[in-house]
mmCIF file with all atom_site columns, C-alpha atoms and ligand atoms in Angstrom:
data_model
loop_
_atom_site.group_PDB
_atom_site.id
_atom_site.type_symbol
_atom_site.label_atom_id
_atom_site.label_alt_id
_atom_site.label_comp_id
_atom_site.label_asym_id
_atom_site.label_entity_id
_atom_site.label_seq_id
_atom_site.pdbx_PDB_ins_code
_atom_site.Cartn_x
_atom_site.Cartn_y
_atom_site.Cartn_z
_atom_site.occupancy
_atom_site.B_iso_or_equiv
_atom_site.pdbx_formal_charge
_atom_site.auth_seq_id
_atom_site.auth_comp_id
_atom_site.auth_asym_id
_atom_site.auth_atom_id
_atom_site.pdbx_PDB_model_num
ATOM   1  C  CA  . MET B 1 1  ? -42.548 -29.594 13.036  1.00 48.00 ? 11  MET B CA  1
ATOM   2  C  CA  . THR B 1 2  ? -40.936 -26.214 12.500  1.00 60.00 ? 12  THR B CA  1
ATOM   3  C  CA  . ALA B 1 3  ? -37.196 -25.675 12.304  1.00 70.00 ? 13  ALA B CA  1
ATOM   4  C  CA  . ARG B 1 4  ? -35.894 -23.059 14.695  1.00 72.00 ? 14  ARG B CA  1
ATOM   5  C  CA  . THR B 1 5  ? -32.746 -21.011 14.784  1.00 70.00 ? 15  THR B CA  1
ATOM   6  C  CA  . VAL B 1 6  ? -31.455 -20.397 18.265  1.00 67.00 ? 16  VAL B CA  1
ATOM   7  C  CA  . LEU B 1 7  ? -29.370 -17.262 18.548  1.00 62.00 ? 17  LEU B CA  1
ATOM   8  C  CA  . ARG B 1 8  ? -27.123 -16.924 21.559  1.00 73.00 ? 18  ARG B CA  1
ATOM   9  C  CA  . PHE B 1 9  ? -24.563 -14.345 22.549  1.00 83.00 ? 19  PHE B CA  1
ATOM   10 C  CA  . VAL B 1 10 ? -21.114 -15.843 22.313  1.00 87.00 ? 20  VAL B CA  1
ATOM   11 C  CA  . ALA B 1 11 ? -18.160 -13.687 23.296  1.00 91.00 ? 21  ALA B CA  1
ATOM   12 C  CA  . HIS B 1 12 ? -15.219 -13.664 20.936  1.00 92.00 ? 22  HIS B CA  1
ATOM   13 C  CA  . ARG B 1 13 ? -12.000 -11.761 20.627  1.00 94.00 ? 23  ARG B CA  1
ATOM   14 C  CA  . ILE B 1 14 ? -9.842  -11.042 17.627  1.00 94.00 ? 24  ILE B CA  1
ATOM   15 C  CA  . LYS B 1 15 ? -6.068  -10.726 17.568  1.00 94.00 ? 25  LYS B CA  1
ATOM   16 C  CA  . ARG B 1 16 ? -3.137  -11.071 15.237  1.00 93.00 ? 26  ARG B CA  1
ATOM   17 C  CA  . HIS B 1 17 ? -2.488  -14.695 14.387  1.00 95.00 ? 27  HIS B CA  1
ATOM   18 C  CA  . PRO B 1 18 ? 0.521   -15.818 16.451  1.00 93.00 ? 28  PRO B CA  1
ATOM   19 C  CA  . ASN B 1 19 ? 2.223   -17.277 13.364  1.00 93.00 ? 29  ASN B CA  1
ATOM   20 C  CA  . SER B 1 20 ? 1.948   -14.083 11.325  1.00 91.00 ? 30  SER B CA  1
ATOM   21 C  CA  . GLU B 1 21 ? 3.597   -10.673 11.212  1.00 93.00 ? 31  GLU B CA  1
ATOM   22 C  CA  . ALA B 1 22 ? 2.138   -7.397  10.030  1.00 95.00 ? 32  ALA B CA  1
ATOM   23 C  CA  . THR B 1 23 ? 3.338   -6.580  6.531   1.00 97.00 ? 33  THR B CA  1
ATOM   24 C  CA  . ALA B 1 24 ? 3.674   -3.074  5.098   1.00 98.00 ? 34  ALA B CA  1
ATOM   25 C  CA  . SER B 1 25 ? 3.499   -2.278  1.386   1.00 98.00 ? 35  SER B CA  1
ATOM   26 C  CA  . ALA B 1 26 ? 3.189   0.856   -0.741  1.00 98.00 ? 36  ALA B CA  1
ATOM   27 C  CA  . ARG B 1 27 ? 2.388   1.837   -4.297  1.00 98.00 ? 37  ARG B CA  1
ATOM   28 C  CA  . CYS B 1 28 ? 2.988   5.077   -6.135  1.00 98.00 ? 38  CYS B CA  1
ATOM   29 C  CA  . LEU B 1 29 ? -0.125  7.163   -6.871  1.00 98.00 ? 39  LEU B CA  1
ATOM   30 C  CA  . HIS B 1 30 ? 1.442   9.352   -9.567  1.00 98.00 ? 40  HIS B CA  1
ATOM   31 C  CA  . GLY B 1 31 ? -0.490  9.144   -12.848 1.00 96.00 ? 41  GLY B CA  1
ATOM   32 C  CA  . GLU B 1 32 ? -0.006  5.867   -14.629 1.00 96.00 ? 42  GLU B CA  1
ATOM   33 C  CA  . CYS B 1 33 ? 3.017   4.844   -12.565 1.00 98.00 ? 43  CYS B CA  1
ATOM   34 C  CA  . GLU B 1 34 ? 2.678   1.254   -11.423 1.00 96.00 ? 44  GLU B CA  1
ATOM   35 C  CA  . TRP B 1 35 ? 5.673   1.195   -9.073  1.00 98.00 ? 45  TRP B CA  1
ATOM   36 C  CA  . GLU B 1 36 ? 5.237   -0.752  -5.857  1.00 98.00 ? 46  GLU B CA  1
ATOM   37 C  CA  . ALA B 1 37 ? 7.578   -1.210  -2.928  1.00 98.00 ? 47  ALA B CA  1
ATOM   38 C  CA  . ARG B 1 38 ? 8.667   -4.707  -1.954  1.00 98.00 ? 48  ARG B CA  1
ATOM   39 C  CA  . PRO B 1 39 ? 6.431   -5.651  1.005   1.00 97.00 ? 49  PRO B CA  1
ATOM   40 C  CA  . SER B 1 40 ? 8.256   -5.881  4.321   1.00 98.00 ? 50  SER B CA  1
ATOM   41 C  CA  . THR B 1 41 ? 7.532   -6.521  7.970   1.00 96.00 ? 51  THR B CA  1
ATOM   42 C  CA  . ASP B 1 42 ? 9.572   -3.360  8.642   1.00 97.00 ? 52  ASP B CA  1
ATOM   43 C  CA  . VAL B 1 43 ? 7.689   -0.245  7.535   1.00 96.00 ? 53  VAL B CA  1
ATOM   44 C  CA  . GLY B 1 44 ? 11.013  1.621   7.565   1.00 98.00 ? 54  GLY B CA  1
ATOM   45 C  CA  . HIS B 1 45 ? 12.216  -0.503  4.651   1.00 98.00 ? 55  HIS B CA  1
ATOM   46 C  CA  . VAL B 1 46 ? 9.057   0.325   2.723   1.00 98.00 ? 56  VAL B CA  1
ATOM   47 C  CA  . ASP B 1 47 ? 9.446   4.038   3.492   1.00 98.00 ? 57  ASP B CA  1
ATOM   48 C  CA  . ASP B 1 48 ? 13.082  3.944   2.324   1.00 98.00 ? 58  ASP B CA  1
ATOM   49 C  CA  . GLN B 1 49 ? 11.966  2.447   -0.997  1.00 98.00 ? 59  GLN B CA  1
ATOM   50 C  CA  . CYS B 1 50 ? 9.351   5.198   -1.407  1.00 98.00 ? 60  CYS B CA  1
ATOM   51 C  CA  . MET B 1 51 ? 11.916  7.939   -0.756  1.00 98.00 ? 61  MET B CA  1
ATOM   52 C  CA  . GLU B 1 52 ? 14.303  6.302   -3.217  1.00 98.00 ? 62  GLU B CA  1
ATOM   53 C  CA  . HIS B 1 53 ? 11.502  6.216   -5.834  1.00 98.00 ? 63  HIS B CA  1
ATOM   54 C  CA  . THR B 1 54 ? 10.797  9.924   -5.276  1.00 98.00 ? 64  THR B CA  1
ATOM   55 C  CA  . GLY B 1 55 ? 14.526  10.625  -5.520  1.00 98.00 ? 65  GLY B CA  1
ATOM   56 C  CA  . ARG B 1 56 ? 14.563  9.108   -9.008  1.00 97.00 ? 66  ARG B CA  1
ATOM   57 C  CA  . ASN B 1 57 ? 11.192  10.521  -10.087 1.00 97.00 ? 67  ASN B CA  1
ATOM   58 C  CA  . LYS B 1 58 ? 10.761  14.017  -8.677  1.00 94.00 ? 68  LYS B CA  1
ATOM   59 C  CA  . ASP B 1 59 ? 6.978   14.290  -9.017  1.00 96.00 ? 69  ASP B CA  1
ATOM   60 C  CA  . HIS B 1 60 ? 6.258   10.811  -7.635  1.00 98.00 ? 70  HIS B CA  1
ATOM   61 C  CA  . ALA B 1 61 ? 5.812   11.796  -4.021  1.00 98.00 ? 71  ALA B CA  1
ATOM   62 C  CA  . THR B 1 62 ? 2.445   10.335  -3.045  1.00 98.00 ? 72  THR B CA  1
ATOM   63 C  CA  . PHE B 1 63 ? 2.052   6.703   -2.026  1.00 98.00 ? 73  PHE B CA  1
ATOM   64 C  CA  . ALA B 1 64 ? -0.745  4.456   -0.819  1.00 98.00 ? 74  ALA B CA  1
ATOM   65 C  CA  . ARG B 1 65 ? 0.655   2.527   2.115   1.00 97.00 ? 75  ARG B CA  1
ATOM   66 C  CA  . ARG B 1 66 ? -1.037  -0.642  3.279   1.00 97.00 ? 76  ARG B CA  1
ATOM   67 C  CA  . PHE B 1 67 ? -0.610  -2.600  6.469   1.00 96.00 ? 77  PHE B CA  1
ATOM   68 C  CA  . GLU B 1 68 ? -1.847  -6.170  6.473   1.00 96.00 ? 78  GLU B CA  1
ATOM   69 C  CA  . ASP B 1 69 ? -1.838  -8.995  8.981   1.00 96.00 ? 79  ASP B CA  1
ATOM   70 C  CA  . VAL B 1 70 ? -3.621  -12.266 9.579   1.00 97.00 ? 80  VAL B CA  1
ATOM   71 C  CA  . ALA B 1 71 ? -6.310  -12.086 12.243  1.00 96.00 ? 81  ALA B CA  1
ATOM   72 C  CA  . LEU B 1 72 ? -7.492  -14.937 14.414  1.00 96.00 ? 82  LEU B CA  1
ATOM   73 C  CA  . VAL B 1 73 ? -10.914 -14.971 16.096  1.00 94.00 ? 83  VAL B CA  1
ATOM   74 C  CA  . GLU B 1 74 ? -11.180 -17.012 19.280  1.00 93.00 ? 84  GLU B CA  1
ATOM   75 C  CA  . ARG B 1 75 ? -14.206 -17.956 21.297  1.00 91.00 ? 85  ARG B CA  1
ATOM   76 C  CA  . LEU B 1 76 ? -13.693 -16.817 24.887  1.00 88.00 ? 86  LEU B CA  1
ATOM   77 C  CA  . GLU B 1 77 ? -13.559 -19.469 27.584  1.00 80.00 ? 87  GLU B CA  1
ATOM   78 C  CA  . GLY B 1 78 ? -16.865 -20.080 29.262  1.00 71.00 ? 88  GLY B CA  1
ATOM   79 C  CA  . SER B 1 79 ? -18.930 -18.945 26.282  1.00 57.00 ? 89  SER B CA  1
ATOM   80 C  CA  . THR B 1 80 ? -21.418 -21.513 25.062  1.00 56.00 ? 90  THR B CA  1
HETATM 81 ZN ZN1 . ZN  H 2 .  ? 5.959   6.485   -9.327  1.00 91.62 ? 275 ZN  H ZN1 1
#
């Protein structure tokens, strides 16, 4: 007897997990600087921290911003 793998199309969707919020963060890209903004669900707060960092360190004006959330994949009704 031979084992078989049955592949079927199953429709799914992906969305933000209802119990999560998107979080923004940023880190300075200047040389060896290791400064990072405190992550926040409000990107405006992260941007304010970046501008404050640049205000104190003139040449530190480039940042890597990251947006992260928790995703949830659901099988669509009726899919088998
Ligand atoms: Zn910096």
